[in-house]
Amino acid sequence: MGKSWLRDYIIKRLIYTVIIAWGILTITFILVRVGPSSPADKYLANLAARGQDIAQIRAAIEARYGLDKPIYEQYVDYMGNLFQGNWGWSFSTSMPVTELIKSHWIYSFQLILLSSLFAAFLGILIGIYSAVKQYTKTDYAFTFLSFIGISIPNFWLGIMLILAFSVKLGLFKTYYDTTLPLFSLDNLKALVLPVITLGTGMLAGYVRYTRSAMLDNLRKAFVTTARAKGLPERTVIGKHVFRNAMLPLVTIIMFDLGSIVFGGAYLTEIIFGIPGLGQISFNAIFANDYPVVVAVTLIGTFIVLLVNLMTDITYTYLDPRIRYD
Amino acid sequence: MKKSGIFITLLMALLTLTAGCAKVEVKKGGTFIQGVSGGDAESLNRILISDATSASYYEHTVDSLATYDNKFNIQLRCLAKDVEVSPDGLVYTITIRDDLKWSDGSPATAEDYVYTLKNLMFSDWLNYPYKGDWQEEINGEKVFVTPEVVNATTFKITRQTVDPEFVYIIYDLFPYPKYIATKYEGDVKSFTEAPEFNNLTYTGNLGPYRFKEWNRNDRYVVEKNPEYYLGKDIGAPYFDQYIVKLFGTPATRQAALEAGDITYTGIEPEQANRFRNMGNIKVYTIPSGGCTLLAFNQRANGWEGLKKKSIRQAIAMSINKETITQSILLGFAEPAFSFIPSISPWYDKENTVKYGIGELYDKRKATEIFYQEGYGMKKEDGTIKVTKKDGDLLQLILATNQGSKVAEDIAFQVRRDLLTLGIETQIKLVPWSMLLRQFMENKVPGSDQEPRDNNGPEAVSQEAWDIMLLGFGSDVLAPSGSRVFYATDGGLNFMGYANPEVDNLFKQIKTKEALDKEFRKQIYAKLSLLLSDDLPVDFLLYHRSNLGFQKNVGGIDPGPSIGYNYHLWYFE
């Protein structure tokens, strides 16, 4: 009962989520469909070389997928089907959109989850250590390495890791093998290089943010009070300083999670041949495959909105003074 | 027929196996992994396919009627014997093998082929993209050819006009099983989504492999077809599985080959020598029919000078093709002079004017031509600077497709070459769809024409351009297909080129006289000579590709049709 305001807040936010998702879905649909490109464009080079009549073929291909109808008719059809659970037919992959997403989300999910855990766990630990040991050689070393980590492009790092650990040392396969069982050591091993590639930049960022947030709090009066009361240093750092430093960190971690869902993992997927949603959605954009583009945008929107909601809820536990009523 | 088919197969297998080293051991089995980058297929539903990747996936499971070896000799596949053409060139008799079967065991017959043509490919409801291949123009109207069943293994196709190269279209024909397709007839949505066609469950013994799995953007897997009509007596194909593995970049694809994670992939020019020096890799350099060229805009919104043959020749004389093929393509290309690729049996090197190399790479002479045509001024030192007629700086727009490093490098080389004459070139790198719509498609200003690639001589594109760098696919066996680019009314003549002599020569290819190959060869020689001198486009180069294989792959016959016998490849 004490937190009934939180339940009301969550319900309100979920209603907003649905409204915002519908708005984004509509805007995405319109943007994809009114753009100058046509799903037929990618056929045309080949057809042109065979001397076919491009205008006639473009019209034929658009008619095949119902793209010759007025835009509002397409929109009404699409929304009607969506509410019945039919997300449409992906014409760039020749399968139902739901099946496409069902069979590929897991590749992105495991990569994002493991990379985030790897980055958050190591990044926070190193950040705390750096802050506590401020201006020591170790702190300088971690600071230097974290700047390198932030600066290295994923693309370059991934290829270097492949060349060093796969081609030269033969420790890993050069690409991610989708035939490996999901819950197996082999699968975990196959994800080592992709996770390092995607996680390094995030890890370096978390080191910097954690160090900075910890240092801010270390200087505050309540820390001096805690120490004066004779609390052990571990309790001072863990319970008082770190808990206060968590608030901005949660925001940053959740923000990162949202960014990855919206394409941040794309380059890593490309480099390691991981057929995740990043690849699927980018290819769909280039193929003007609007059922896939709209579906992936919708899923991404829901994830970001839910992550934001979770962030807000986490705040209330980290800082009981926060209320949303 | 069946026996002779088996005899040919056995002989081919014997020749392949004994080629090179007599004691090579053929290991049946194993998984062959081909690495590709550049995007996944779109569909396995053959009639809806318009991209090369989708076609290549499908072709593992269903053979065409015939294919070609590296010397472009016909290799029969589903055909029992070569297509018979009547003396008047109007009736084609096609005899297929009698041992072709669908997956349910029923025979694949002439009825299936004719059904595929009449009810699917020629239908209005399905919108087959290559309908035009099966149409001819009668009294200004496009009409379909007439297919008819003769018996279970024979069917005829009758034309009203002669086209000696129509037979090459027939060789590429593929069948749909009538007993399945009738279920979906008339309903394009059902046909598009039909599980049998999207999962290739019907393909029987028609191809060396059977569909196993297609994980989008990841891998396409086919497994050995023990019933394959060409291989059941010799155990071919020899691999248990053939996997097409997709990569996002050439760098990772090549790293996978180097690490031994895949069996075969293409190699970029700059990496070819490094791979050649690796002990575990064999690299084959293969010529191709893909031509890169500079098209000149001869329409009203292009620079006026480009309408003159002498100016086009002067530009071609200023661009060094050796530099482009050697420095940019690192030797993995050859200078081009004709619309017919040098690997084509119709190519005649004597009948080309070779602009851009030797004596015809001459910038001084080029500037003199410009000057004589009124586009230049003499400097104090006697040299000529190319200018507009009023003496202003001549600026040209060179448009090309965005995203290809080779295309960008060539564009900048052309810019450098033209700058030495005094011509400033503005390079526009544009996405392919924009290049198609805004630069190539045209219409008569103020008219309500639907934009097309050739809307007549008065039509102009939305965006102005002068030179366009792009690739044209040249048909090695039927170069008359290039008519679409160079004939005045050619559907893809977006340049606005017009030469009645060229139009007439292309017409002669489609006459009864041209059924005689010698006659056709003479026409092609005349056309090649005429176009290489008149230069509606400046043919720059024909590409050579590098293909890298693990060294233990045997049975490969390297050449432009390297995959024609791939069911006989094996691990040593």
Tab-separated table of N, CA, C and O in Angstrom, chain B residues 122-190:
chain	number	residue	atom	x	y	z
B	122	PHE	N	4.158	-16.136	-68.497
B	122	PHE	CA	3.461	-15.238	-69.427
B	122	PHE	C	2.199	-14.618	-68.796
B	122	PHE	O	1.512	-13.836	-69.430
B	123	SER	N	1.899	-15.012	-67.552
B	123	SER	CA	0.623	-14.570	-66.968
B	123	SER	C	0.662	-13.099	-66.579
B	123	SER	O	1.732	-12.537	-66.334
B	124	ASP	N	-0.517	-12.514	-66.496
B	124	ASP	CA	-0.614	-11.117	-66.041
B	124	ASP	C	-0.562	-11.023	-64.525
B	124	ASP	O	-0.082	-10.063	-63.964
B	125	TRP	N	-1.099	-12.054	-63.862
B	125	TRP	CA	-1.240	-11.968	-62.401
B	125	TRP	C	0.093	-12.105	-61.670
B	125	TRP	O	0.256	-11.590	-60.576
B	126	LEU	N	1.081	-12.738	-62.282
B	126	LEU	CA	2.307	-13.040	-61.541
B	126	LEU	C	3.406	-12.000	-61.745
B	126	LEU	O	4.306	-11.858	-60.916
B	127	ASN	N	3.350	-11.277	-62.838
B	127	ASN	CA	4.341	-10.230	-63.122
B	127	ASN	C	5.778	-10.739	-63.111
B	127	ASN	O	6.627	-10.247	-62.377
B	128	TYR	N	6.037	-11.739	-63.899
B	128	TYR	CA	7.405	-12.265	-64.041
B	128	TYR	C	8.299	-11.150	-64.606
B	128	TYR	O	7.994	-10.572	-65.654
B	129	PRO	N	9.395	-10.815	-63.916
B	129	PRO	CA	10.172	-9.640	-64.334
B	129	PRO	C	10.850	-9.771	-65.707
B	129	PRO	O	11.149	-8.764	-66.329
B	130	TYR	N	11.097	-10.999	-66.147
B	130	TYR	CA	11.804	-11.159	-67.419
B	130	TYR	C	10.880	-11.547	-68.579
B	130	TYR	O	11.311	-12.188	-69.532
B	131	LYS	N	9.631	-11.138	-68.476
B	131	LYS	CA	8.669	-11.421	-69.555
B	131	LYS	C	9.223	-11.041	-70.917
B	131	LYS	O	9.011	-11.722	-71.914
B	132	GLY	N	9.924	-9.904	-70.941
B	132	GLY	CA	10.415	-9.353	-72.207
B	132	GLY	C	11.279	-10.326	-72.994
B	132	GLY	O	11.347	-10.260	-74.226
B	133	ASP	N	11.953	-11.247	-72.284
B	133	ASP	CA	12.800	-12.234	-72.973
B	133	ASP	C	11.983	-13.136	-73.891
B	133	ASP	O	12.511	-13.737	-74.822
B	134	TRP	N	10.688	-13.284	-73.565
B	134	TRP	CA	9.848	-14.243	-74.283
B	134	TRP	C	8.836	-13.553	-75.182
B	134	TRP	O	7.850	-14.143	-75.597
B	135	GLN	N	9.089	-12.277	-75.434
B	135	GLN	CA	8.170	-11.531	-76.290
B	135	GLN	C	8.873	-11.099	-77.571
B	135	GLN	O	10.101	-10.947	-77.587
B	136	GLU	N	8.092	-10.891	-78.613
B	136	GLU	CA	8.636	-10.345	-79.854
B	136	GLU	C	7.677	-9.256	-80.332
B	136	GLU	O	6.504	-9.247	-79.955
B	137	GLU	N	8.202	-8.370	-81.131
B	137	GLU	CA	7.370	-7.248	-81.555
B	137	GLU	C	6.727	-7.548	-82.900
B	137	GLU	O	7.426	-7.784	-83.896
B	138	ILE	N	5.409	-7.568	-82.932
B	138	ILE	CA	4.671	-7.828	-84.170
B	138	ILE	C	3.742	-6.639	-84.409
B	138	ILE	O	2.884	-6.353	-83.576
B	139	ASN	N	3.940	-5.964	-85.530
B	139	ASN	CA	3.144	-4.772	-85.878
B	139	ASN	C	3.087	-3.764	-84.727
B	139	ASN	O	2.021	-3.265	-84.362
B	140	GLY	N	4.225	-3.537	-84.108
B	140	GLY	CA	4.303	-2.544	-83.038
B	140	GLY	C	3.791	-3.023	-81.692
B	140	GLY	O	3.792	-2.277	-80.719
B	141	GLU	N	3.340	-4.279	-81.630
B	141	GLU	CA	2.827	-4.802	-80.350
B	141	GLU	C	3.696	-5.948	-79.884
B	141	GLU	O	4.201	-6.741	-80.694
B	142	LYS	N	3.855	-6.038	-78.551
B	142	LYS	CA	4.661	-7.131	-78.008
B	142	LYS	C	3.775	-8.343	-77.782
B	142	LYS	O	2.744	-8.246	-77.104
B	143	VAL	N	4.165	-9.455	-78.384
B	143	VAL	CA	3.385	-10.686	-78.191
B	143	VAL	C	4.322	-11.794	-77.721
B	143	VAL	O	5.529	-11.773	-77.999
B	144	PHE	N	3.738	-12.758	-76.985
B	144	PHE	CA	4.545	-13.864	-76.476
B	144	PHE	C	4.793	-14.911	-77.564
B	144	PHE	O	3.974	-15.073	-78.473
B	145	VAL	N	5.879	-15.624	-77.430
B	145	VAL	CA	6.127	-16.778	-78.296
B	145	VAL	C	5.113	-17.861	-77.917
B	145	VAL	O	4.469	-17.759	-76.868
B	146	THR	N	4.998	-18.900	-78.764
B	146	THR	CA	3.963	-19.924	-78.520
B	146	THR	C	4.605	-21.255	-78.144
B	146	THR	O	5.200	-21.921	-78.994
B	147	PRO	N	4.477	-21.654	-76.889
B	147	PRO	CA	4.984	-22.986	-76.514
B	147	PRO	C	3.900	-24.051	-76.656
B	147	PRO	O	2.730	-23.753	-76.434
B	148	GLU	N	4.265	-25.267	-77.002
B	148	GLU	CA	3.276	-26.356	-77.045
B	148	GLU	C	3.950	-27.693	-76.769
B	148	GLU	O	5.110	-27.915	-77.135
B	149	VAL	N	3.197	-28.554	-76.113
B	149	VAL	CA	3.720	-29.876	-75.756
B	149	VAL	C	3.654	-30.784	-76.984
B	149	VAL	O	2.646	-30.804	-77.683
B	150	VAL	N	4.734	-31.531	-77.224
B	150	VAL	CA	4.718	-32.523	-78.307
B	150	VAL	C	4.492	-33.903	-77.697
B	150	VAL	O	3.605	-34.642	-78.079
B	151	ASN	N	5.307	-34.273	-76.732
B	151	ASN	CA	5.078	-35.497	-75.965
B	151	ASN	C	5.703	-35.316	-74.586
B	151	ASN	O	6.101	-34.196	-74.247
B	152	ALA	N	5.807	-36.383	-73.822
B	152	ALA	CA	6.238	-36.236	-72.412
B	152	ALA	C	7.605	-35.580	-72.266
B	152	ALA	O	7.862	-34.906	-71.259
B	153	THR	N	8.462	-35.781	-73.253
B	153	THR	CA	9.815	-35.232	-73.111
B	153	THR	C	10.126	-34.147	-74.150
B	153	THR	O	11.257	-33.662	-74.198
B	154	THR	N	9.178	-33.791	-74.960
B	154	THR	CA	9.467	-32.830	-76.031
B	154	THR	C	8.423	-31.712	-76.058
B	154	THR	O	7.230	-31.969	-75.915
B	155	PHE	N	8.910	-30.502	-76.223
B	155	PHE	CA	7.976	-29.391	-76.469
B	155	PHE	C	8.587	-28.442	-77.491
B	155	PHE	O	9.796	-28.494	-77.763
B	156	LYS	N	7.709	-27.623	-78.068
B	156	LYS	CA	8.141	-26.716	-79.135
B	156	LYS	C	7.845	-25.291	-78.736
B	156	LYS	O	6.859	-25.019	-78.054
B	157	ILE	N	8.689	-24.399	-79.196
B	157	ILE	CA	8.390	-22.972	-79.026
B	157	ILE	C	8.432	-22.346	-80.420
B	157	ILE	O	9.434	-22.492	-81.139
B	158	THR	N	7.356	-21.679	-80.772
B	158	THR	CA	7.282	-21.101	-82.110
B	158	THR	C	7.302	-19.583	-82.025
B	158	THR	O	6.583	-18.983	-81.219
B	159	ARG	N	8.143	-18.996	-82.841
B	159	ARG	CA	8.228	-17.530	-82.932
B	159	ARG	C	7.620	-17.076	-84.257
B	159	ARG	O	7.486	-17.868	-85.192
B	160	GLN	N	7.337	-15.786	-84.323
B	160	GLN	CA	6.888	-15.226	-85.611
B	160	GLN	C	8.016	-14.476	-86.298
B	160	GLN	O	7.959	-14.188	-87.474
B	161	THR	N	9.007	-14.119	-85.526
B	161	THR	CA	10.163	-13.416	-86.107
B	161	THR	C	11.437	-14.185	-85.763
B	161	THR	O	11.476	-14.916	-84.767
B	162	VAL	N	12.452	-13.967	-86.574
B	162	VAL	CA	13.703	-14.708	-86.357
B	162	VAL	C	14.552	-13.991	-85.304
B	162	VAL	O	14.703	-12.770	-85.336
B	163	ASP	N	15.077	-14.785	-84.380
B	163	ASP	CA	16.061	-14.260	-83.429
B	163	ASP	C	17.074	-15.378	-83.161
B	163	ASP	O	16.830	-16.266	-82.338
B	164	PRO	N	18.202	-15.332	-83.857
B	164	PRO	CA	19.161	-16.440	-83.730
B	164	PRO	C	19.684	-16.623	-82.311
B	164	PRO	O	20.237	-17.662	-81.994
B	165	GLU	N	19.526	-15.623	-81.450
B	165	GLU	CA	20.063	-15.758	-80.100
B	165	GLU	C	18.991	-16.107	-79.063
B	165	GLU	O	19.287	-16.148	-77.870
B	166	PHE	N	17.798	-16.398	-79.533
B	166	PHE	CA	16.713	-16.777	-78.631
B	166	PHE	C	17.027	-18.100	-77.909
B	166	PHE	O	16.602	-18.333	-76.786
B	167	VAL	N	17.814	-18.930	-78.572
B	167	VAL	CA	18.130	-20.239	-77.998
B	167	VAL	C	18.819	-20.118	-76.635
B	167	VAL	O	18.645	-20.954	-75.754
B	168	TYR	N	19.570	-19.031	-76.445
B	168	TYR	CA	20.263	-18.858	-75.155
B	168	TYR	C	19.269	-18.573	-74.030
B	168	TYR	O	19.527	-18.887	-72.879
B	169	ILE	N	18.145	-17.963	-74.375
B	169	ILE	CA	17.081	-17.749	-73.382
B	169	ILE	C	16.489	-19.106	-72.997
B	169	ILE	O	16.225	-19.380	-71.834
B	170	ILE	N	16.306	-19.953	-74.022
B	170	ILE	CA	15.715	-21.275	-73.764
B	170	ILE	C	16.618	-22.097	-72.842
B	170	ILE	O	16.150	-22.775	-71.932
B	171	TYR	N	17.916	-22.039	-73.056
B	171	TYR	CA	18.832	-22.836	-72.226
B	171	TYR	C	18.668	-22.535	-70.734
B	171	TYR	O	18.930	-23.362	-69.893
B	172	ASP	N	18.261	-21.309	-70.418
B	172	ASP	CA	18.140	-20.896	-69.006
B	172	ASP	C	16.795	-21.272	-68.378
B	172	ASP	O	16.545	-20.944	-67.230
B	173	LEU	N	15.940	-21.939	-69.138
B	173	LEU	CA	14.580	-22.219	-68.651
B	173	LEU	C	14.595	-23.189	-67.463
B	173	LEU	O	15.410	-24.099	-67.409
B	174	PHE	N	13.676	-22.970	-66.521
B	174	PHE	CA	13.547	-23.831	-65.350
B	174	PHE	C	12.066	-24.167	-65.197
B	174	PHE	O	11.203	-23.368	-65.547
B	175	PRO	N	11.764	-25.349	-64.680
B	175	PRO	CA	10.343	-25.735	-64.591
B	175	PRO	C	9.772	-25.582	-63.186
B	175	PRO	O	10.488	-25.678	-62.195
B	176	TYR	N	8.475	-25.345	-63.110
B	176	TYR	CA	7.720	-25.462	-61.855
B	176	TYR	C	6.866	-26.721	-61.978
B	176	TYR	O	6.404	-27.042	-63.076
B	177	PRO	N	6.630	-27.418	-60.865
B	177	PRO	CA	5.772	-28.613	-60.958
B	177	PRO	C	4.307	-28.177	-61.124
B	177	PRO	O	3.774	-27.479	-60.254
B	178	LYS	N	3.726	-28.600	-62.208
B	178	LYS	CA	2.356	-28.177	-62.494
B	178	LYS	C	1.409	-28.631	-61.382
B	178	LYS	O	0.511	-27.898	-60.984
B	179	TYR	N	1.662	-29.847	-60.847
B	179	TYR	CA	0.728	-30.402	-59.869
B	179	TYR	C	0.690	-29.572	-58.576
B	179	TYR	O	-0.286	-29.597	-57.842
B	180	ILE	N	1.751	-28.826	-58.302
B	180	ILE	CA	1.735	-27.945	-57.119
B	180	ILE	C	1.285	-26.534	-57.523
B	180	ILE	O	0.458	-25.911	-56.863
B	181	ALA	N	1.843	-26.041	-58.618
B	181	ALA	CA	1.610	-24.635	-58.990
B	181	ALA	C	0.142	-24.329	-59.263
B	181	ALA	O	-0.326	-23.221	-59.008
B	182	THR	N	-0.592	-25.330	-59.761
B	182	THR	CA	-2.012	-25.079	-60.068
B	182	THR	C	-2.800	-24.664	-58.816
B	182	THR	O	-3.785	-23.950	-58.900
B	183	LYS	N	-2.330	-25.147	-57.641
B	183	LYS	CA	-3.018	-24.801	-56.380
B	183	LYS	C	-3.004	-23.287	-56.123
B	183	LYS	O	-3.849	-22.749	-55.439
B	184	TYR	N	-1.973	-22.641	-56.613
B	184	TYR	CA	-1.780	-21.220	-56.302
B	184	TYR	C	-2.080	-20.316	-57.493
B	184	TYR	O	-1.905	-19.104	-57.409
B	185	GLU	N	-2.464	-20.913	-58.603
B	185	GLU	CA	-2.607	-20.141	-59.831
B	185	GLU	C	-3.623	-19.013	-59.676
B	185	GLU	O	-4.713	-19.209	-59.136
B	186	GLY	N	-3.246	-17.839	-60.106
B	186	GLY	CA	-4.148	-16.690	-60.092
B	186	GLY	C	-4.068	-15.860	-58.824
B	186	GLY	O	-4.601	-14.757	-58.765
B	187	ASP	N	-3.402	-16.366	-57.801
B	187	ASP	CA	-3.339	-15.639	-56.525
B	187	ASP	C	-1.877	-15.314	-56.213
B	187	ASP	O	-1.132	-16.166	-55.713
B	188	VAL	N	-1.489	-14.094	-56.513
B	188	VAL	CA	-0.064	-13.749	-56.414
B	188	VAL	C	0.436	-13.829	-54.974
B	188	VAL	O	1.575	-14.225	-54.715
B	189	LYS	N	-0.450	-13.508	-54.013
B	189	LYS	CA	-0.020	-13.532	-52.603
B	189	LYS	C	0.274	-14.975	-52.172
B	189	LYS	O	1.313	-15.261	-51.590
B	190	SER	N	-0.656	-15.863	-52.486
B	190	SER	CA	-0.457	-17.272	-52.111
B	190	SER	C	0.754	-17.850	-52.812
B	190	SER	O	1.538	-18.602	-52.223
